[in-house]
mmCIF file of C-alpha atoms in Angstrom:
data_model
loop_
_atom_site.group_PDB
_atom_site.id
_atom_site.type_symbol
_atom_site.label_atom_id
_atom_site.label_comp_id
_atom_site.label_asym_id
_atom_site.label_seq_id
_atom_site.Cartn_x
_atom_site.Cartn_y
_atom_site.Cartn_z
ATOM 1 C CA MET A 185 -166.012 34.245 52.368
ATOM 2 C CA THR A 186 -165.173 38.060 52.676
ATOM 3 C CA GLN A 187 -165.244 39.286 56.232
ATOM 4 C CA SER A 188 -165.260 43.223 56.957
ATOM 5 C CA ASN A 189 -163.815 44.773 59.792
ATOM 6 C CA SER A 190 -165.750 44.084 63.075
ATOM 7 C CA ASP A 191 -165.427 47.874 63.855
ATOM 8 C CA SER A 192 -166.426 49.133 60.408
ATOM 9 C CA ASN A 193 -170.201 49.538 61.523
ATOM 10 C CA LEU A 194 -171.283 48.231 58.148
ATOM 11 C CA LYS A 195 -174.898 47.122 57.829
ATOM 12 C CA LEU A 196 -176.518 45.774 54.510
ATOM 13 C CA PHE A 197 -180.341 45.989 53.897
ATOM 14 C CA ALA A 198 -182.310 44.648 51.267
ATOM 15 C CA LEU A 199 -185.585 46.176 49.723
ATOM 16 C CA ASN A 200 -187.999 44.135 47.648
ATOM 17 C CA SER A 201 -186.679 43.951 44.149
ATOM 18 C CA ASN A 202 -183.920 41.387 44.497
ATOM 19 C CA LYS A 203 -183.531 39.915 47.974
ATOM 20 C CA PRO A 204 -181.875 36.441 46.796
ATOM 21 C CA LEU A 205 -179.157 38.525 45.447
ATOM 22 C CA ALA A 206 -178.982 40.345 48.717
ATOM 23 C CA GLU A 207 -179.011 37.199 50.734
ATOM 24 C CA LYS A 208 -176.114 35.827 48.722
ATOM 25 C CA ILE A 209 -173.988 39.144 49.205
ATOM 26 C CA ALA A 210 -174.590 39.080 52.931
ATOM 27 C CA LYS A 211 -173.760 35.385 53.071
ATOM 28 C CA HIS A 212 -170.398 36.166 51.147
ATOM 29 C CA MET A 213 -169.549 38.969 53.578
ATOM 30 C CA GLY A 214 -170.320 36.930 56.586
ATOM 31 C CA ILE A 215 -173.126 39.254 58.112
ATOM 32 C CA GLU A 216 -176.791 39.223 58.511
ATOM 33 C CA LEU A 217 -179.118 41.424 56.547
ATOM 34 C CA GLY A 218 -180.576 44.281 58.429
ATOM 35 C CA LYS A 219 -183.989 44.216 60.037
ATOM 36 C CA LEU A 220 -186.482 45.972 57.958
ATOM 37 C CA ALA A 221 -190.092 45.907 57.297
ATOM 38 C CA VAL A 222 -191.626 47.220 53.880
ATOM 39 C CA ASP A 223 -195.388 47.533 53.951
ATOM 40 C CA ARG A 224 -198.167 49.114 51.887
ATOM 41 C CA PHE A 225 -201.074 51.057 52.818
ATOM 42 C CA SER A 226 -204.459 50.331 51.333
ATOM 43 C CA ASP A 227 -203.930 52.873 48.665
ATOM 44 C CA GLY A 228 -200.491 51.308 47.530
ATOM 45 C CA GLU A 229 -198.426 53.920 49.325
ATOM 46 C CA ILE A 230 -195.146 52.380 50.626
ATOM 47 C CA GLN A 231 -194.290 52.212 54.425
ATOM 48 C CA ILE A 232 -190.820 51.465 55.474
ATOM 49 C CA ASN A 233 -189.768 50.892 59.164
ATOM 50 C CA ILE A 234 -186.036 50.241 59.868
ATOM 51 C CA GLU A 235 -186.429 47.588 62.965
ATOM 52 C CA GLU A 236 -182.936 48.185 64.442
ATOM 53 C CA SER A 237 -180.545 51.288 65.072
ATOM 54 C CA VAL A 238 -178.453 52.660 62.224
ATOM 55 C CA ARG A 239 -176.961 55.747 64.156
ATOM 56 C CA GLY A 240 -173.355 56.455 63.087
ATOM 57 C CA ASP A 241 -173.417 53.072 60.836
ATOM 58 C CA ASN A 242 -172.150 52.956 57.214
ATOM 59 C CA VAL A 243 -175.438 51.649 55.656
ATOM 60 C CA TYR A 244 -175.527 49.962 52.316
ATOM 61 C CA VAL A 245 -179.084 49.352 50.530
ATOM 62 C CA LEU A 246 -179.406 46.931 47.655
ATOM 63 C CA GLN A 247 -182.261 47.612 45.023
ATOM 64 C CA SER A 248 -182.389 47.138 41.430
ATOM 65 C CA THR A 249 -184.833 49.716 39.858
ATOM 66 C CA SER A 250 -186.103 46.907 37.463
ATOM 67 C CA ALA A 251 -189.859 46.261 36.859
ATOM 68 C CA PRO A 252 -191.751 47.330 38.499
ATOM 69 C CA VAL A 253 -189.446 50.390 37.976
ATOM 70 C CA ASN A 254 -191.430 53.303 39.664
ATOM 71 C CA ASP A 255 -192.433 50.975 42.635
ATOM 72 C CA ASN A 256 -188.739 49.909 43.327
ATOM 73 C CA LEU A 257 -187.425 53.521 42.606
ATOM 74 C CA MET A 258 -190.030 55.020 45.309
ATOM 75 C CA GLU A 259 -188.955 52.127 47.721
ATOM 76 C CA LEU A 260 -185.434 52.980 47.477
ATOM 77 C CA LEU A 261 -185.940 57.021 47.962
ATOM 78 C CA ILE A 262 -188.135 56.388 50.962
ATOM 79 C CA MET A 263 -185.431 54.026 52.308
ATOM 80 C CA VAL A 264 -182.929 56.629 51.984
ATOM 81 C CA ASP A 265 -185.208 59.196 53.655
ATOM 82 C CA ALA A 266 -185.783 56.962 56.502
ATOM 83 C CA LEU A 267 -181.983 56.065 56.968
ATOM 84 C CA ARG A 268 -181.054 60.014 57.010
ATOM 85 C CA ARG A 269 -183.656 60.718 59.467
ATOM 86 C CA ALA A 270 -182.175 57.833 61.590
ATOM 87 C CA SER A 271 -178.720 59.480 61.624
ATOM 88 C CA ALA A 272 -176.629 56.787 59.469
ATOM 89 C CA ASN A 273 -173.451 57.884 59.195
ATOM 90 C CA THR A 274 -173.183 57.206 55.216
ATOM 91 C CA ILE A 275 -175.905 56.052 52.977
ATOM 92 C CA ASN A 276 -174.778 53.825 50.041
ATOM 93 C CA VAL A 277 -177.087 52.303 47.374
ATOM 94 C CA VAL A 278 -176.260 49.567 45.584
ATOM 95 C CA ILE A 279 -177.970 49.219 42.295
ATOM 96 C CA PRO A 280 -177.321 46.153 40.266
ATOM 97 C CA TYR A 281 -179.670 47.306 37.449
ATOM 98 C CA TYR A 282 -180.005 51.101 37.013
ATOM 99 C CA GLY A 283 -183.652 51.691 35.523
ATOM 100 C CA TYR A 284 -184.234 54.644 33.112
ATOM 101 C CA ALA A 285 -180.794 54.348 31.975
ATOM 102 C CA ARG A 286 -181.506 54.287 28.327
ATOM 103 C CA GLN A 287 -183.196 57.756 28.690
ATOM 104 C CA ASP A 288 -179.460 59.108 28.996
ATOM 105 C CA ARG A 289 -180.018 61.682 26.126
ATOM 106 C CA LYS A 290 -182.268 63.709 24.203
ATOM 107 C CA ALA A 291 -182.790 61.726 20.908
ATOM 108 C CA ARG A 292 -185.733 64.033 19.943
ATOM 109 C CA SER A 293 -186.876 67.376 20.491
ATOM 110 C CA ARG A 294 -188.650 68.161 23.980
ATOM 111 C CA GLU A 295 -187.640 64.686 25.335
ATOM 112 C CA PRO A 296 -186.524 64.195 29.028
ATOM 113 C CA ILE A 297 -183.214 63.019 30.119
ATOM 114 C CA THR A 298 -184.743 60.722 33.027
ATOM 115 C CA ALA A 299 -181.618 58.839 33.831
ATOM 116 C CA LYS A 300 -180.294 62.289 35.070
ATOM 117 C CA LEU A 301 -183.422 63.006 36.835
ATOM 118 C CA VAL A 302 -183.390 59.947 38.769
ATOM 119 C CA ALA A 303 -179.831 60.591 39.700
ATOM 120 C CA ASN A 304 -180.894 64.118 41.020
ATOM 121 C CA MET A 305 -183.447 62.233 42.920
ATOM 122 C CA LEU A 306 -181.117 59.966 44.707
ATOM 123 C CA GLN A 307 -178.783 62.898 45.432
ATOM 124 C CA ASN A 308 -181.511 65.144 46.841
ATOM 125 C CA SER A 309 -182.782 62.393 48.915
ATOM 126 C CA GLY A 310 -179.577 62.071 50.857
ATOM 127 C CA VAL A 311 -177.429 59.298 49.051
ATOM 128 C CA ASP A 312 -173.506 59.666 49.646
ATOM 129 C CA ARG A 313 -172.389 57.032 47.123
ATOM 130 C CA VAL A 314 -173.757 54.893 44.382
ATOM 131 C CA ILE A 315 -172.541 51.277 43.389
ATOM 132 C CA ALA A 316 -173.991 50.295 40.126
ATOM 133 C CA LEU A 317 -173.218 47.424 37.906
ATOM 134 C CA ASP A 318 -172.736 47.835 34.063
ATOM 135 C CA LEU A 319 -174.564 50.998 33.536
ATOM 136 C CA HIS A 320 -176.186 51.372 29.998
ATOM 137 C CA ALA A 321 -173.880 54.337 28.978
ATOM 138 C CA ALA A 322 -170.889 54.663 31.276
ATOM 139 C CA GLN A 323 -171.283 58.617 31.015
ATOM 140 C CA ILE A 324 -174.127 58.249 33.422
ATOM 141 C CA GLN A 325 -171.729 58.328 36.258
ATOM 142 C CA GLY A 326 -171.041 61.891 35.412
ATOM 143 C CA PHE A 327 -174.678 62.691 36.042
ATOM 144 C CA PHE A 328 -173.962 62.218 39.862
ATOM 145 C CA ASN A 329 -172.027 64.890 41.791
ATOM 146 C CA ILE A 330 -171.278 61.992 44.556
ATOM 147 C CA PRO A 331 -168.914 58.901 44.059
ATOM 148 C CA VAL A 332 -169.992 56.304 41.967
ATOM 149 C CA ASP A 333 -168.320 52.927 41.751
ATOM 150 C CA HIS A 334 -169.112 51.412 38.384
ATOM 151 C CA LEU A 335 -168.545 47.384 38.506
ATOM 152 C CA MET A 336 -168.118 45.300 35.497
ATOM 153 C CA GLY A 337 -169.810 42.008 34.783
ATOM 154 C CA ALA A 338 -167.779 40.959 31.770
ATOM 155 C CA PRO A 339 -165.041 39.191 33.811
ATOM 156 C CA LEU A 340 -167.737 36.991 35.339
ATOM 157 C CA LEU A 341 -169.218 36.310 32.035
ATOM 158 C CA ALA A 342 -165.810 35.294 30.782
ATOM 159 C CA GLU A 343 -165.067 32.980 33.552
ATOM 160 C CA TYR A 344 -168.245 31.011 32.534
ATOM 161 C CA PHE A 345 -167.185 30.870 29.139
ATOM 162 C CA ILE A 346 -163.638 29.744 29.721
ATOM 163 C CA ASN A 347 -164.673 27.065 32.403
ATOM 164 C CA GLU A 348 -167.355 25.547 29.974
ATOM 165 C CA GLY A 349 -164.870 25.427 27.128
ATOM 166 C CA VAL A 350 -166.789 27.688 24.987
ATOM 167 C CA ALA A 351 -164.022 30.202 24.580
ATOM 168 C CA ASP A 352 -162.037 27.716 22.473
ATOM 169 C CA ASN A 353 -162.233 28.806 18.780
ATOM 170 C CA ALA A 354 -164.791 31.650 19.706
ATOM 171 C CA VAL A 355 -165.383 35.210 18.447
ATOM 172 C CA VAL A 356 -167.293 37.810 20.328
ATOM 173 C CA ILE A 357 -170.065 39.638 18.348
ATOM 174 C CA SER A 358 -171.169 43.085 19.195
ATOM 175 C CA PRO A 359 -174.962 43.124 18.192
ATOM 176 C CA ASP A 360 -174.463 46.915 16.911
ATOM 177 C CA HIS A 361 -171.821 49.483 16.461
ATOM 178 C CA GLY A 362 -172.575 51.012 19.840
ATOM 179 C CA GLY A 363 -171.559 47.838 21.705
ATOM 180 C CA VAL A 364 -167.836 47.563 20.257
ATOM 181 C CA THR A 365 -166.361 48.560 23.350
ATOM 182 C CA ARG A 366 -168.305 46.205 25.556
ATOM 183 C CA ALA A 367 -167.444 43.391 23.170
ATOM 184 C CA ARG A 368 -163.643 44.321 23.058
ATOM 185 C CA ALA A 369 -163.699 43.969 26.826
ATOM 186 C CA LEU A 370 -165.062 40.570 26.906
ATOM 187 C CA ALA A 371 -162.818 39.643 24.121
ATOM 188 C CA GLU A 372 -159.643 40.607 25.724
ATOM 189 C CA PHE A 373 -160.678 38.205 28.588
ATOM 190 C CA LEU A 374 -161.470 35.313 26.284
ATOM 191 C CA LYS A 375 -158.381 36.259 24.000
ATOM 192 C CA SER A 376 -160.670 36.095 21.033
ATOM 193 C CA PRO A 377 -161.427 38.172 18.191
ATOM 194 C CA ILE A 378 -164.513 40.208 17.594
ATOM 195 C CA ALA A 379 -167.107 40.736 14.753
ATOM 196 C CA ILE A 380 -169.870 43.201 14.448
ATOM 197 C CA ILE A 381 -173.359 42.851 13.304
ATOM 198 C CA ASP A 382 -174.224 45.969 10.802
ATOM 199 C CA LYS A 383 -177.848 46.512 10.668
ATOM 200 C CA ARG A 384 -179.538 48.546 7.973
ATOM 201 C CA ARG A 385 -182.891 49.123 6.562
ATOM 202 C CA PRO A 386 -182.597 50.072 2.903
ATOM 203 C CA LYS A 387 -185.791 51.837 2.882
ATOM 204 C CA ALA A 388 -189.163 52.553 4.643
ATOM 205 C CA ASN A 389 -191.131 49.334 5.706
ATOM 206 C CA VAL A 390 -188.586 47.185 4.401
ATOM 207 C CA ALA A 391 -187.004 44.411 6.632
ATOM 208 C CA GLN A 392 -183.624 45.087 8.157
ATOM 209 C CA VAL A 393 -180.552 43.653 6.269
ATOM 210 C CA MET A 394 -177.701 42.268 8.644
ATOM 211 C CA ASN A 395 -174.333 42.260 7.491
ATOM 212 C CA ILE A 396 -171.594 40.483 9.366
ATOM 213 C CA ILE A 397 -168.332 42.655 9.727
ATOM 214 C CA GLY A 398 -165.879 39.933 10.734
ATOM 215 C CA ASP A 399 -165.176 36.395 10.274
ATOM 216 C CA VAL A 400 -167.736 33.943 11.915
ATOM 217 C CA LYS A 401 -167.594 30.640 9.566
ATOM 218 C CA GLY A 402 -167.103 27.752 11.587
ATOM 219 C CA LYS A 403 -166.646 29.502 15.014
ATOM 220 C CA THR A 404 -168.549 29.661 18.302
ATOM 221 C CA CYS A 405 -170.131 32.960 18.494
ATOM 222 C CA ILE A 406 -170.642 34.872 21.750
ATOM 223 C CA MET A 407 -172.975 37.904 21.438
ATOM 224 C CA ILE A 408 -172.614 40.310 24.269
ATOM 225 C CA ASP A 409 -175.076 43.363 25.261
ATOM 226 C CA ASP A 410 -175.566 45.288 28.582
ATOM 227 C CA MET A 411 -179.034 43.961 28.665
ATOM 228 C CA ILE A 412 -181.580 41.970 26.990
ATOM 229 C CA ASP A 413 -185.117 43.305 26.869
ATOM 230 C CA THR A 414 -187.583 42.029 24.111
ATOM 231 C CA ALA A 415 -184.828 39.899 22.683
ATOM 232 C CA GLY A 416 -185.422 41.293 19.089
ATOM 233 C CA THR A 417 -181.906 42.345 18.219
ATOM 234 C CA ILE A 418 -180.213 39.090 20.029
ATOM 235 C CA THR A 419 -182.377 36.512 18.223
ATOM 236 C CA LEU A 420 -182.358 38.107 14.729
ATOM 237 C CA GLY A 421 -178.584 38.518 15.159
ATOM 238 C CA SER A 422 -178.429 34.720 15.985
ATOM 239 C CA LYS A 423 -180.114 33.731 12.916
ATOM 240 C CA ALA A 424 -177.965 36.131 10.710
ATOM 241 C CA LEU A 425 -174.753 34.555 12.392
ATOM 242 C CA MET A 426 -176.046 30.969 11.646
ATOM 243 C CA GLU A 427 -176.762 31.940 8.146
ATOM 244 C CA ALA A 428 -172.962 33.450 7.810
ATOM 245 C CA GLY A 429 -171.849 29.829 8.737
ATOM 246 C CA ALA A 430 -171.301 30.023 12.577
ATOM 247 C CA LYS A 431 -170.891 26.902 14.358
ATOM 248 C CA GLU A 432 -173.243 27.885 17.360
ATOM 249 C CA VAL A 433 -174.225 31.029 19.011
ATOM 250 C CA TYR A 434 -174.460 32.005 22.533
ATOM 251 C CA ALA A 435 -175.917 35.256 23.752
ATOM 252 C CA SER A 436 -174.764 36.976 26.979
ATOM 253 C CA CYS A 437 -175.629 39.927 29.011
ATOM 254 C CA THR A 438 -175.399 41.572 32.308
ATOM 255 C CA HIS A 439 -179.134 42.509 32.873
ATOM 256 C CA ALA A 440 -181.711 39.964 31.801
ATOM 257 C CA VAL A 441 -184.715 42.504 31.490
ATOM 258 C CA LEU A 442 -186.761 39.976 29.485
ATOM 259 C CA SER A 443 -189.993 41.996 28.727
ATOM 260 C CA GLY A 444 -192.876 41.231 26.622
ATOM 261 C CA PRO A 445 -192.131 38.744 23.950
ATOM 262 C CA ALA A 446 -188.414 37.840 25.025
ATOM 263 C CA ILE A 447 -188.842 34.396 26.386
ATOM 264 C CA GLU A 448 -190.891 33.141 23.434
ATOM 265 C CA ARG A 449 -188.290 34.638 21.056
ATOM 266 C CA LEU A 450 -185.368 33.077 22.750
ATOM 267 C CA SER A 451 -187.171 29.601 22.888
ATOM 268 C CA SER A 452 -187.624 29.693 19.147
ATOM 269 C CA SER A 453 -184.226 31.084 18.242
ATOM 270 C CA PRO A 454 -181.045 29.062 17.095
ATOM 271 C CA LEU A 455 -179.174 30.302 20.345
ATOM 272 C CA LYS A 456 -177.939 27.257 22.401
ATOM 273 C CA GLU A 457 -177.706 28.996 25.645
ATOM 274 C CA VAL A 458 -178.297 32.388 27.071
ATOM 275 C CA VAL A 459 -175.871 33.483 29.844
ATOM 276 C CA VAL A 460 -176.868 36.395 32.164
ATOM 277 C CA THR A 461 -176.316 37.703 35.866
ATOM 278 C CA ASP A 462 -178.504 37.796 38.720
ATOM 279 C CA SER A 463 -178.778 41.629 38.740
ATOM 280 C CA ILE A 464 -182.335 41.132 38.040
ATOM 281 C CA GLN A 465 -184.201 38.716 40.247
ATOM 282 C CA LEU A 466 -185.832 36.205 37.363
ATOM 283 C CA PRO A 467 -189.388 35.229 38.081
ATOM 284 C CA GLU A 468 -189.994 31.430 37.782
ATOM 285 C CA GLU A 469 -191.893 31.844 34.388
ATOM 286 C CA LYS A 470 -188.803 33.320 32.805
ATOM 287 C CA GLN A 471 -186.269 30.551 34.416
ATOM 288 C CA ILE A 472 -186.211 28.374 30.968
ATOM 289 C CA ASP A 473 -183.651 25.738 30.591
ATOM 290 C CA MET A 474 -181.585 27.817 27.846
ATOM 291 C CA ILE A 475 -180.974 30.689 30.539
ATOM 292 C CA HIS A 476 -177.904 30.403 32.880
ATOM 293 C CA GLN A 477 -177.452 32.616 35.587
ATOM 294 C CA VAL A 478 -174.053 33.934 36.843
ATOM 295 C CA SER A 479 -174.116 35.462 40.325
ATOM 296 C CA VAL A 480 -172.685 39.102 40.948
ATOM 297 C CA ALA A 481 -172.881 38.445 44.751
ATOM 298 C CA PRO A 482 -169.005 37.790 45.067
ATOM 299 C CA LEU A 483 -168.192 40.667 43.044
ATOM 300 C CA MET A 484 -170.460 43.112 44.811
ATOM 301 C CA ALA A 485 -169.571 41.644 48.432
ATOM 302 C CA ASP A 486 -166.060 42.152 47.679
ATOM 303 C CA ALA A 487 -166.622 45.773 46.291
ATOM 304 C CA ILE A 488 -168.747 46.744 49.465
ATOM 305 C CA VAL A 489 -166.179 45.608 51.780
ATOM 306 C CA ARG A 490 -163.303 47.524 49.844
ATOM 307 C CA ILE A 491 -165.199 50.675 49.725
ATOM 308 C CA ASN A 492 -166.169 50.398 53.278
ATOM 309 C CA GLU A 493 -162.544 50.041 54.354
ATOM 310 C CA ASN A 494 -161.255 52.738 51.970
ATOM 311 C CA ARG A 495 -159.575 50.375 49.801
ATOM 312 C CA PRO A 496 -159.489 50.763 45.920
ATOM 313 C CA VAL A 497 -161.981 48.664 43.692
ATOM 314 C CA SER A 498 -160.263 48.825 40.291
ATOM 315 C CA PRO A 499 -157.931 45.848 41.133
ATOM 316 C CA LEU A 500 -160.946 43.707 42.100
ATOM 317 C CA PHE A 501 -161.997 42.868 38.371
ATOM 318 C CA LYS A 502 -158.837 41.153 37.486
ATOM 319 C CA GLN A 503 -158.470 39.621 41.047
ATOM 320 C CA VAL A 504 -162.031 37.954 40.890
ATOM 321 C CA PHE A 505 -161.423 36.728 37.466
ATOM 322 C CA GLN A 506 -157.842 35.174 37.861
ATOM 323 C CA SER A 507 -158.928 33.766 41.398
ATOM 324 C CA LYS A 508 -162.020 32.052 39.765
ATOM 325 C CA LYS A 509 -160.160 30.807 36.846
ATOM 326 C CA THR A 510 -157.437 29.100 38.903
ATOM 327 C CA GLN A 511 -160.063 27.292 41.030
ATOM 328 C CA LYS A 512 -161.275 25.226 37.724
#
């Protein structure tokens, strides 16, 4: 259990998107969650009442801006405004999953850059710091003019695979060229080689051809992505890997978005297991047997305490990984 300094005036509040994660973080820190009421008027407007004093406190608010994205984002903005008007010393938002992160550039003419818009909204509402986990694009940190602490989920996923013996004779798979950096980070923890799935569509209306760059024959393949949304890429990739001679295929990601046909696709795929974190709260209907959740609560709790005590966060990743590995 991580204990924060008694004189630090640290308070942690949870909004509605992921209360179970917030409760785990508070338990790990040895504190109680702040008292808060989130209600709705009959027309759907959100009303927030902070039920304890926050004057002069360093306040941390946990909210994943996952589905329903707009409701959760609006909740967060209203909470920040309430804290600012209640004279909180600092307002720090902990966003395990940053919604709209995929809209981080203009891919076509006249498109918005919504990830930047969200950053502007948070800053303008009065946020002093953002603590995020595995942003879809690392450069989103630069959309803010306030400090952003970017935490990594890879050490936690690696720890699970090592403890389960999956890392033996494993190869880490990037499902596309854009995810190579992420795959390499996991591979370094597992001391494994990497391979890449090269997806190409020969011509319009012709199915994608998947070529595997790297040796996967007879290997345990671990696919890694920042999120699994509709699970199309992951399930097609797993089939291609099995056809290329893989012994078995695991999938892993930090953010289990799992929208649309995702659960059906995963259930009918050759994947042995899907390892995700609890950055997004999974409803009961999505908690199928093949999905295993690894909690990011200890990582986030330790990060909050370090930030509150003005200590560096960067050493935390190796420390978390090494300390847990020795507990096996």
